Amino acid sequence: MLEPGTATPVHTHSGPEAFYVVAGEQCLETPERSHSLGPGQSLVLPAGVIHRGRPSGSSARRVLALNLYDSARPVSHDLGNPPPLVPCKAAI
């Protein structure tokens, strides 16, 4: 769960990550584009995609996330000096 005004660190995963939004609104920011998801929507990010997740609505974001990875590698890696990310557009 993420509360409004918070975000995950900018990070990558060694395998794909699947998201399913249970409640709230999810913004996933990557260097190439952003993804806005609402309840009942899902997305799969391929391995190695740099991203950050944040709630984009006025309520807490709750997602079910699944990371598939090679157990010989770490599941995720936070980036200390990430590239610029494309933010989600604000709701009108």
PDB file of N, CA and C in Angstrom:
ATOM      1  N   MET A   1       0.845  -1.169   0.000  1.00  0.00           N
ATOM      2  CA  MET A   1       0.000   0.000   0.000  1.00  0.00           C
ATOM      3  C   MET A   1       0.895   1.238   0.000  1.00  0.00           C
ATOM      4  N   LEU A   2       0.541   2.207  -0.819  1.00  0.00           N
ATOM      5  CA  LEU A   2       1.213   3.504  -0.825  1.00  0.00           C
ATOM      6  C   LEU A   2       0.171   4.595  -0.612  1.00  0.00           C
ATOM      7  N   GLU A   3       0.471   5.512   0.274  1.00  0.00           N
ATOM      8  CA  GLU A   3      -0.414   6.635   0.545  1.00  0.00           C
ATOM      9  C   GLU A   3      -0.139   7.759  -0.456  1.00  0.00           C
ATOM     10  N   PRO A   4      -1.129   8.612  -0.721  1.00  0.00           N
ATOM     11  CA  PRO A   4      -0.897   9.749  -1.603  1.00  0.00           C
ATOM     12  C   PRO A   4       0.300  10.575  -1.125  1.00  0.00           C
ATOM     13  N   GLY A   5       1.086  11.067  -2.078  1.00  0.00           N
ATOM     14  CA  GLY A   5       2.267  11.860  -1.748  1.00  0.00           C
ATOM     15  C   GLY A   5       3.524  11.042  -1.533  1.00  0.00           C
ATOM     16  N   THR A   6       3.428   9.712  -1.592  1.00  0.00           N
ATOM     17  CA  THR A   6       4.600   8.854  -1.434  1.00  0.00           C
ATOM     18  C   THR A   6       4.908   8.180  -2.775  1.00  0.00           C
ATOM     19  N   ALA A   7       6.048   7.518  -2.853  1.00  0.00           N
ATOM     20  CA  ALA A   7       6.443   6.801  -4.066  1.00  0.00           C
ATOM     21  C   ALA A   7       7.459   5.730  -3.708  1.00  0.00           C
ATOM     22  N   THR A   8       7.593   4.751  -4.582  1.00  0.00           N
ATOM     23  CA  THR A   8       8.644   3.759  -4.419  1.00  0.00           C
ATOM     24  C   THR A   8       9.961   4.392  -4.861  1.00  0.00           C
ATOM     25  N   PRO A   9      11.091   3.828  -4.475  1.00  0.00           N
ATOM     26  CA  PRO A   9      12.357   4.298  -5.051  1.00  0.00           C
ATOM     27  C   PRO A   9      12.364   3.988  -6.555  1.00  0.00           C
ATOM     28  N   VAL A  10      13.169   4.707  -7.305  1.00  0.00           N
ATOM     29  CA  VAL A  10      13.375   4.355  -8.711  1.00  0.00           C
ATOM     30  C   VAL A  10      14.212   3.085  -8.708  1.00  0.00           C
ATOM     31  N   HIS A  11      13.736   2.063  -9.421  1.00  0.00           N
ATOM     32  CA  HIS A  11      14.391   0.763  -9.349  1.00  0.00           C
ATOM     33  C   HIS A  11      14.159  -0.061 -10.611  1.00  0.00           C
ATOM     34  N   THR A  12      14.842  -1.200 -10.674  1.00  0.00           N
ATOM     35  CA  THR A  12      14.654  -2.186 -11.735  1.00  0.00           C
ATOM     36  C   THR A  12      14.466  -3.556 -11.078  1.00  0.00           C
ATOM     37  N   HIS A  13      14.008  -4.503 -11.881  1.00  0.00           N
ATOM     38  CA  HIS A  13      13.886  -5.886 -11.426  1.00  0.00           C
ATOM     39  C   HIS A  13      14.618  -6.805 -12.397  1.00  0.00           C
ATOM     40  N   SER A  14      15.156  -7.901 -11.882  1.00  0.00           N
ATOM     41  CA  SER A  14      15.902  -8.838 -12.713  1.00  0.00           C
ATOM     42  C   SER A  14      14.999  -9.743 -13.543  1.00  0.00           C
ATOM     43  N   GLY A  15      13.706  -9.662 -13.338  1.00  0.00           N
ATOM     44  CA  GLY A  15      12.726 -10.404 -14.130  1.00  0.00           C
ATOM     45  C   GLY A  15      11.494  -9.544 -14.314  1.00  0.00           C
ATOM     46  N   PRO A  16      10.496 -10.032 -15.023  1.00  0.00           N
ATOM     47  CA  PRO A  16       9.285  -9.234 -15.229  1.00  0.00           C
ATOM     48  C   PRO A  16       8.524  -9.000 -13.929  1.00  0.00           C
ATOM     49  N   GLU A  17       7.788  -7.886 -13.895  1.00  0.00           N
ATOM     50  CA  GLU A  17       6.942  -7.576 -12.754  1.00  0.00           C
ATOM     51  C   GLU A  17       5.525  -7.346 -13.261  1.00  0.00           C
ATOM     52  N   ALA A  18       4.564  -8.037 -12.668  1.00  0.00           N
ATOM     53  CA  ALA A  18       3.152  -7.889 -13.031  1.00  0.00           C
ATOM     54  C   ALA A  18       2.444  -7.140 -11.917  1.00  0.00           C
ATOM     55  N   PHE A  19       1.625  -6.154 -12.301  1.00  0.00           N
ATOM     56  CA  PHE A  19       0.844  -5.341 -11.366  1.00  0.00           C
ATOM     57  C   PHE A  19      -0.639  -5.556 -11.629  1.00  0.00           C
ATOM     58  N   TYR A  20      -1.422  -5.636 -10.569  1.00  0.00           N
ATOM     59  CA  TYR A  20      -2.882  -5.623 -10.654  1.00  0.00           C
ATOM     60  C   TYR A  20      -3.360  -4.627  -9.599  1.00  0.00           C
ATOM     61  N   VAL A  21      -4.071  -3.597 -10.021  1.00  0.00           N
ATOM     62  CA  VAL A  21      -4.525  -2.564  -9.094  1.00  0.00           C
ATOM     63  C   VAL A  21      -5.802  -3.035  -8.404  1.00  0.00           C
ATOM     64  N   VAL A  22      -5.733  -3.159  -7.092  1.00  0.00           N
ATOM     65  CA  VAL A  22      -6.872  -3.596  -6.286  1.00  0.00           C
ATOM     66  C   VAL A  22      -7.731  -2.392  -5.901  1.00  0.00           C
ATOM     67  N   ALA A  23      -7.092  -1.297  -5.489  1.00  0.00           N
ATOM     68  CA  ALA A  23      -7.819  -0.095  -5.074  1.00  0.00           C
ATOM     69  C   ALA A  23      -6.943   1.124  -5.304  1.00  0.00           C
ATOM     70  N   GLY A  24      -7.570   2.257  -5.525  1.00  0.00           N
ATOM     71  CA  GLY A  24      -6.835   3.492  -5.764  1.00  0.00           C
ATOM     72  C   GLY A  24      -6.376   3.588  -7.208  1.00  0.00           C
ATOM     73  N   GLU A  25      -5.478   4.512  -7.447  1.00  0.00           N
ATOM     74  CA  GLU A  25      -4.938   4.732  -8.786  1.00  0.00           C
ATOM     75  C   GLU A  25      -3.429   4.623  -8.738  1.00  0.00           C
ATOM     76  N   GLN A  26      -2.863   3.975  -9.741  1.00  0.00           N
ATOM     77  CA  GLN A  26      -1.432   3.692  -9.802  1.00  0.00           C
ATOM     78  C   GLN A  26      -0.820   4.434 -10.979  1.00  0.00           C
ATOM     79  N   CYS A  27       0.278   5.131 -10.740  1.00  0.00           N
ATOM     80  CA  CYS A  27       1.085   5.710 -11.803  1.00  0.00           C
ATOM     81  C   CYS A  27       2.417   4.979 -11.790  1.00  0.00           C
ATOM     82  N   LEU A  28       2.804   4.434 -12.931  1.00  0.00           N
ATOM     83  CA  LEU A  28       4.131   3.835 -13.088  1.00  0.00           C
ATOM     84  C   LEU A  28       4.901   4.703 -14.064  1.00  0.00           C
ATOM     85  N   GLU A  29       5.983   5.287 -13.594  1.00  0.00           N
ATOM     86  CA  GLU A  29       6.797   6.183 -14.407  1.00  0.00           C
ATOM     87  C   GLU A  29       8.041   5.445 -14.882  1.00  0.00           C
ATOM     88  N   THR A  30       8.345   5.528 -16.174  1.00  0.00           N
ATOM     89  CA  THR A  30       9.554   4.954 -16.752  1.00  0.00           C
ATOM     90  C   THR A  30      10.266   6.058 -17.548  1.00  0.00           C
ATOM     91  N   PRO A  31      11.489   5.836 -17.998  1.00  0.00           N
ATOM     92  CA  PRO A  31      12.160   6.850 -18.814  1.00  0.00           C
ATOM     93  C   PRO A  31      11.469   7.094 -20.159  1.00  0.00           C
ATOM     94  N   GLU A  32      10.747   6.122 -20.676  1.00  0.00           N
ATOM     95  CA  GLU A  32      10.123   6.236 -21.991  1.00  0.00           C
ATOM     96  C   GLU A  32       8.687   6.744 -21.955  1.00  0.00           C
ATOM     97  N   ARG A  33       7.929   6.374 -20.924  1.00  0.00           N
ATOM     98  CA  ARG A  33       6.521   6.755 -20.832  1.00  0.00           C
ATOM     99  C   ARG A  33       5.996   6.487 -19.436  1.00  0.00           C
ATOM    100  N   SER A  34       4.766   6.926 -19.203  1.00  0.00           N
ATOM    101  CA  SER A  34       4.110   6.623 -17.930  1.00  0.00           C
ATOM    102  C   SER A  34       2.881   5.768 -18.206  1.00  0.00           C
ATOM    103  N   HIS A  35       2.448   5.066 -17.178  1.00  0.00           N
ATOM    104  CA  HIS A  35       1.282   4.184 -17.258  1.00  0.00           C
ATOM    105  C   HIS A  35       0.348   4.545 -16.105  1.00  0.00           C
ATOM    106  N   SER A  36      -0.875   4.935 -16.421  1.00  0.00           N
ATOM    107  CA  SER A  36      -1.886   5.228 -15.399  1.00  0.00           C
ATOM    108  C   SER A  36      -2.863   4.068 -15.338  1.00  0.00           C
ATOM    109  N   LEU A  37      -3.031   3.501 -14.159  1.00  0.00           N
ATOM    110  CA  LEU A  37      -3.904   2.338 -13.986  1.00  0.00           C
ATOM    111  C   LEU A  37      -4.891   2.589 -12.854  1.00  0.00           C
ATOM    112  N   GLY A  38      -6.111   2.101 -13.028  1.00  0.00           N
ATOM    113  CA  GLY A  38      -7.134   2.182 -12.003  1.00  0.00           C
ATOM    114  C   GLY A  38      -7.517   0.794 -11.523  1.00  0.00           C
ATOM    115  N   PRO A  39      -8.461   0.713 -10.598  1.00  0.00           N
ATOM    116  CA  PRO A  39      -8.881  -0.576 -10.051  1.00  0.00           C
ATOM    117  C   PRO A  39      -9.291  -1.553 -11.161  1.00  0.00           C
ATOM    118  N   GLY A  40      -8.797  -2.778 -11.039  1.00  0.00           N
ATOM    119  CA  GLY A  40      -9.106  -3.827 -12.001  1.00  0.00           C
ATOM    120  C   GLY A  40      -8.201  -3.839 -13.215  1.00  0.00           C
ATOM    121  N   GLN A  41      -7.291  -2.883 -13.340  1.00  0.00           N
ATOM    122  CA  GLN A  41      -6.379  -2.856 -14.480  1.00  0.00           C
ATOM    123  C   GLN A  41      -5.053  -3.484 -14.100  1.00  0.00           C
ATOM    124  N   SER A  42      -4.333  -3.961 -15.121  1.00  0.00           N
ATOM    125  CA  SER A  42      -3.056  -4.633 -14.873  1.00  0.00           C
ATOM    126  C   SER A  42      -2.028  -4.222 -15.915  1.00  0.00           C
ATOM    127  N   LEU A  43      -0.785  -4.527 -15.624  1.00  0.00           N
ATOM    128  CA  LEU A  43       0.328  -4.208 -16.506  1.00  0.00           C
ATOM    129  C   LEU A  43       1.474  -5.141 -16.165  1.00  0.00           C
ATOM    130  N   VAL A  44       2.235  -5.544 -17.186  1.00  0.00           N
ATOM    131  CA  VAL A  44       3.458  -6.315 -16.972  1.00  0.00           C
ATOM    132  C   VAL A  44       4.622  -5.502 -17.513  1.00  0.00           C
ATOM    133  N   LEU A  45       5.605  -5.238 -16.652  1.00  0.00           N
ATOM    134  CA  LEU A  45       6.834  -4.569 -17.076  1.00  0.00           C
ATOM    135  C   LEU A  45       7.896  -5.630 -17.327  1.00  0.00           C
ATOM    136  N   PRO A  46       8.589  -5.568 -18.461  1.00  0.00           N
ATOM    137  CA  PRO A  46       9.664  -6.532 -18.728  1.00  0.00           C
ATOM    138  C   PRO A  46      10.836  -6.351 -17.752  1.00  0.00           C
ATOM    139  N   ALA A  47      11.670  -7.346 -17.659  1.00  0.00           N
ATOM    140  CA  ALA A  47      12.869  -7.279 -16.819  1.00  0.00           C
ATOM    141  C   ALA A  47      13.717  -6.080 -17.226  1.00  0.00           C
ATOM    142  N   GLY A  48      14.315  -5.429 -16.235  1.00  0.00           N
ATOM    143  CA  GLY A  48      15.261  -4.356 -16.490  1.00  0.00           C
ATOM    144  C   GLY A  48      14.667  -2.986 -16.736  1.00  0.00           C
ATOM    145  N   VAL A  49      13.345  -2.850 -16.791  1.00  0.00           N
ATOM    146  CA  VAL A  49      12.736  -1.541 -17.024  1.00  0.00           C
ATOM    147  C   VAL A  49      12.878  -0.676 -15.764  1.00  0.00           C
ATOM    148  N   ILE A  50      13.481   0.481 -15.917  1.00  0.00           N
ATOM    149  CA  ILE A  50      13.611   1.420 -14.811  1.00  0.00           C
ATOM    150  C   ILE A  50      12.235   2.024 -14.552  1.00  0.00           C
ATOM    151  N   HIS A  51      11.809   2.035 -13.294  1.00  0.00           N
ATOM    152  CA  HIS A  51      10.479   2.557 -12.992  1.00  0.00           C
ATOM    153  C   HIS A  51      10.341   2.996 -11.538  1.00  0.00           C
ATOM    154  N   ARG A  52       9.261   3.766 -11.316  1.00  0.00           N
ATOM    155  CA  ARG A  52       8.861   4.193  -9.975  1.00  0.00           C
ATOM    156  C   ARG A  52       7.341   4.126  -9.937  1.00  0.00           C
ATOM    157  N   GLY A  53       6.788   3.651  -8.840  1.00  0.00           N
ATOM    158  CA  GLY A  53       5.343   3.611  -8.658  1.00  0.00           C
ATOM    159  C   GLY A  53       4.910   4.665  -7.658  1.00  0.00           C
ATOM    160  N   ARG A  54       3.735   5.253  -7.914  1.00  0.00           N
ATOM    161  CA  ARG A  54       3.191   6.238  -6.977  1.00  0.00           C
ATOM    162  C   ARG A  54       1.674   6.250  -7.101  1.00  0.00           C
ATOM    163  N   PRO A  55       0.986   6.544  -6.009  1.00  0.00           N
ATOM    164  CA  PRO A  55      -0.454   6.734  -6.108  1.00  0.00           C
ATOM    165  C   PRO A  55      -0.718   8.011  -6.907  1.00  0.00           C
ATOM    166  N   SER A  56      -1.716   7.981  -7.769  1.00  0.00           N
ATOM    167  CA  SER A  56      -2.017   9.182  -8.546  1.00  0.00           C
ATOM    168  C   SER A  56      -3.377   9.762  -8.185  1.00  0.00           C
ATOM    169  N   GLY A  57      -4.039   9.163  -7.238  1.00  0.00           N
ATOM    170  CA  GLY A  57      -5.343   9.667  -6.805  1.00  0.00           C
ATOM    171  C   GLY A  57      -5.270  10.219  -5.399  1.00  0.00           C
ATOM    172  N   SER A  58      -6.432  10.452  -4.819  1.00  0.00           N
ATOM    173  CA  SER A  58      -6.499  11.030  -3.478  1.00  0.00           C
ATOM    174  C   SER A  58      -6.616   9.980  -2.378  1.00  0.00           C
ATOM    175  N   SER A  59      -6.615   8.704  -2.754  1.00  0.00           N
ATOM    176  CA  SER A  59      -6.690   7.637  -1.751  1.00  0.00           C
ATOM    177  C   SER A  59      -5.477   6.712  -1.889  1.00  0.00           C
ATOM    178  N   ALA A  60      -5.304   5.835  -0.916  1.00  0.00           N
ATOM    179  CA  ALA A  60      -4.180   4.908  -0.929  1.00  0.00           C
ATOM    180  C   ALA A  60      -4.251   4.001  -2.150  1.00  0.00           C
ATOM    181  N   ARG A  61      -3.083   3.682  -2.674  1.00  0.00           N
ATOM    182  CA  ARG A  61      -2.968   2.759  -3.801  1.00  0.00           C
ATOM    183  C   ARG A  61      -2.663   1.373  -3.248  1.00  0.00           C
ATOM    184  N   ARG A  62      -3.470   0.405  -3.647  1.00  0.00           N
ATOM    185  CA  ARG A  62      -3.229  -0.984  -3.241  1.00  0.00           C
ATOM    186  C   ARG A  62      -3.096  -1.808  -4.508  1.00  0.00           C
ATOM    187  N   VAL A  63      -1.950  -2.486  -4.638  1.00  0.00           N
ATOM    188  CA  VAL A  63      -1.727  -3.331  -5.811  1.00  0.00           C
ATOM    189  C   VAL A  63      -1.247  -4.701  -5.369  1.00  0.00           C
ATOM    190  N   LEU A  64      -1.511  -5.659  -6.218  1.00  0.00           N
ATOM    191  CA  LEU A  64      -0.908  -6.975  -6.101  1.00  0.00           C
ATOM    192  C   LEU A  64       0.209  -6.987  -7.128  1.00  0.00           C
ATOM    193  N   ALA A  65       1.442  -7.189  -6.692  1.00  0.00           N
ATOM    194  CA  ALA A  65       2.585  -7.195  -7.590  1.00  0.00           C
ATOM    195  C   ALA A  65       3.287  -8.541  -7.486  1.00  0.00           C
ATOM    196  N   LEU A  66       3.701  -9.061  -8.635  1.00  0.00           N
ATOM    197  CA  LEU A  66       4.395 -10.343  -8.701  1.00  0.00           C
ATOM    198  C   LEU A  66       5.675 -10.149  -9.482  1.00  0.00           C
ATOM    199  N   ASN A  67       6.810 -10.507  -8.873  1.00  0.00           N
ATOM    200  CA  ASN A  67       8.107 -10.443  -9.530  1.00  0.00           C
ATOM    201  C   ASN A  67       8.591 -11.848  -9.816  1.00  0.00           C
ATOM    202  N   LEU A  68       8.891 -12.113 -11.063  1.00  0.00           N
ATOM    203  CA  LEU A  68       9.487 -13.387 -11.463  1.00  0.00           C
ATOM    204  C   LEU A  68      10.959 -13.125 -11.733  1.00  0.00           C
ATOM    205  N   TYR A  69      11.845 -13.904 -11.110  1.00  0.00           N
ATOM    206  CA  TYR A  69      13.262 -13.615 -11.265  1.00  0.00           C
ATOM    207  C   TYR A  69      14.101 -14.868 -11.091  1.00  0.00           C
ATOM    208  N   ASP A  70      15.328 -14.803 -11.568  1.00  0.00           N
ATOM    209  CA  ASP A  70      16.324 -15.860 -11.410  1.00  0.00           C
ATOM    210  C   ASP A  70      16.843 -15.772  -9.975  1.00  0.00           C
ATOM    211  N   SER A  71      16.725 -16.845  -9.220  1.00  0.00           N
ATOM    212  CA  SER A  71      17.118 -16.808  -7.807  1.00  0.00           C
ATOM    213  C   SER A  71      18.619 -16.574  -7.615  1.00  0.00           C
ATOM    214  N   ALA A  72      19.409 -16.664  -8.680  1.00  0.00           N
ATOM    215  CA  ALA A  72      20.836 -16.385  -8.579  1.00  0.00           C
ATOM    216  C   ALA A  72      21.117 -14.883  -8.651  1.00  0.00           C
ATOM    217  N   ARG A  73      20.075 -14.085  -8.940  1.00  0.00           N
ATOM    218  CA  ARG A  73      20.221 -12.633  -9.046  1.00  0.00           C
ATOM    219  C   ARG A  73      19.279 -11.967  -8.052  1.00  0.00           C
ATOM    220  N   PRO A  74      19.611 -10.759  -7.599  1.00  0.00           N
ATOM    221  CA  PRO A  74      18.685 -10.043  -6.710  1.00  0.00           C
ATOM    222  C   PRO A  74      17.376  -9.739  -7.441  1.00  0.00           C
ATOM    223  N   VAL A  75      16.276  -9.708  -6.698  1.00  0.00           N
ATOM    224  CA  VAL A  75      14.970  -9.440  -7.311  1.00  0.00           C
ATOM    225  C   VAL A  75      14.867  -7.999  -7.788  1.00  0.00           C
ATOM    226  N   SER A  76      15.477  -7.043  -7.050  1.00  0.00           N
ATOM    227  CA  SER A  76      15.383  -5.645  -7.462  1.00  0.00           C
ATOM    228  C   SER A  76      16.668  -4.895  -7.131  1.00  0.00           C
ATOM    229  N   HIS A  77      16.776  -3.712  -7.756  1.00  0.00           N
ATOM    230  CA  HIS A  77      17.950  -2.865  -7.554  1.00  0.00           C
ATOM    231  C   HIS A  77      17.493  -1.412  -7.580  1.00  0.00           C
ATOM    232  N   ASP A  78      17.673  -0.697  -6.457  1.00  0.00           N
ATOM    233  CA  ASP A  78      17.352   0.729  -6.403  1.00  0.00           C
ATOM    234  C   ASP A  78      18.458   1.515  -7.094  1.00  0.00           C
ATOM    235  N   LEU A  79      18.074   2.557  -7.842  1.00  0.00           N
ATOM    236  CA  LEU A  79      19.034   3.379  -8.572  1.00  0.00           C
ATOM    237  C   LEU A  79      19.309   4.666  -7.809  1.00  0.00           C
ATOM    238  N   GLY A  80      20.559   4.931  -7.522  1.00  0.00           N
ATOM    239  CA  GLY A  80      20.932   6.127  -6.791  1.00  0.00           C
ATOM    240  C   GLY A  80      20.921   7.379  -7.652  1.00  0.00           C
ATOM    241  N   ASN A  81      21.200   7.251  -8.941  1.00  0.00           N
ATOM    242  CA  ASN A  81      21.237   8.397  -9.846  1.00  0.00           C
ATOM    243  C   ASN A  81      20.426   8.041 -11.097  1.00  0.00           C
ATOM    244  N   PRO A  82      19.086   7.973 -10.971  1.00  0.00           N
ATOM    245  CA  PRO A  82      18.260   7.501 -12.075  1.00  0.00           C
ATOM    246  C   PRO A  82      18.112   8.541 -13.184  1.00  0.00           C
ATOM    247  N   PRO A  83      17.767   8.073 -14.388  1.00  0.00           N
ATOM    248  CA  PRO A  83      17.468   9.005 -15.469  1.00  0.00           C
ATOM    249  C   PRO A  83      16.122   9.683 -15.206  1.00  0.00           C
ATOM    250  N   PRO A  84      15.809  10.759 -15.939  1.00  0.00           N
ATOM    251  CA  PRO A  84      14.496  11.384 -15.790  1.00  0.00           C
ATOM    252  C   PRO A  84      13.377  10.405 -16.157  1.00  0.00           C
ATOM    253  N   LEU A  85      12.271  10.479 -15.432  1.00  0.00           N
ATOM    254  CA  LEU A  85      11.118   9.615 -15.697  1.00  0.00           C
ATOM    255  C   LEU A  85       9.954  10.457 -16.219  1.00  0.00           C
ATOM    256  N   VAL A  86       9.119   9.842 -17.056  1.00  0.00           N
ATOM    257  CA  VAL A  86       7.945  10.527 -17.603  1.00  0.00           C
ATOM    258  C   VAL A  86       6.836  10.457 -16.557  1.00  0.00           C
ATOM    259  N   PRO A  87       6.381  11.609 -16.032  1.00  0.00           N
ATOM    260  CA  PRO A  87       5.330  11.589 -15.018  1.00  0.00           C
ATOM    261  C   PRO A  87       3.951  11.322 -15.640  1.00  0.00           C
ATOM    262  N   CYS A  88       3.051  10.784 -14.836  1.00  0.00           N
ATOM    263  CA  CYS A  88       1.669  10.611 -15.272  1.00  0.00           C
ATOM    264  C   CYS A  88       1.017  11.981 -15.335  1.00  0.00           C
ATOM    265  N   LYS A  89       0.106  12.138 -16.270  1.00  0.00           N
ATOM    266  CA  LYS A  89      -0.636  13.395 -16.389  1.00  0.00           C
ATOM    267  C   LYS A  89      -1.648  13.486 -15.253  1.00  0.00           C
ATOM    268  N   ALA A  90      -1.818  14.669 -14.748  1.00  0.00           N
ATOM    269  CA  ALA A  90      -2.805  14.901 -13.686  1.00  0.00           C
ATOM    270  C   ALA A  90      -4.202  14.754 -14.246  1.00  0.00           C
ATOM    271  N   ALA A  91      -5.113  14.236 -13.458  1.00  0.00           N
ATOM    272  CA  ALA A  91      -6.514  14.118 -13.874  1.00  0.00           C
ATOM    273  C   ALA A  91      -7.118  15.510 -14.033  1.00  0.00           C
ATOM    274  N   ILE A  92      -7.962  15.663 -15.027  1.00  0.00           N
ATOM    275  CA  ILE A  92      -8.609  16.960 -15.295  1.00  0.00           C
ATOM    276  C   ILE A  92      -9.949  17.019 -14.619  1.00  0.00           C
TER     277      ILE A  92
END
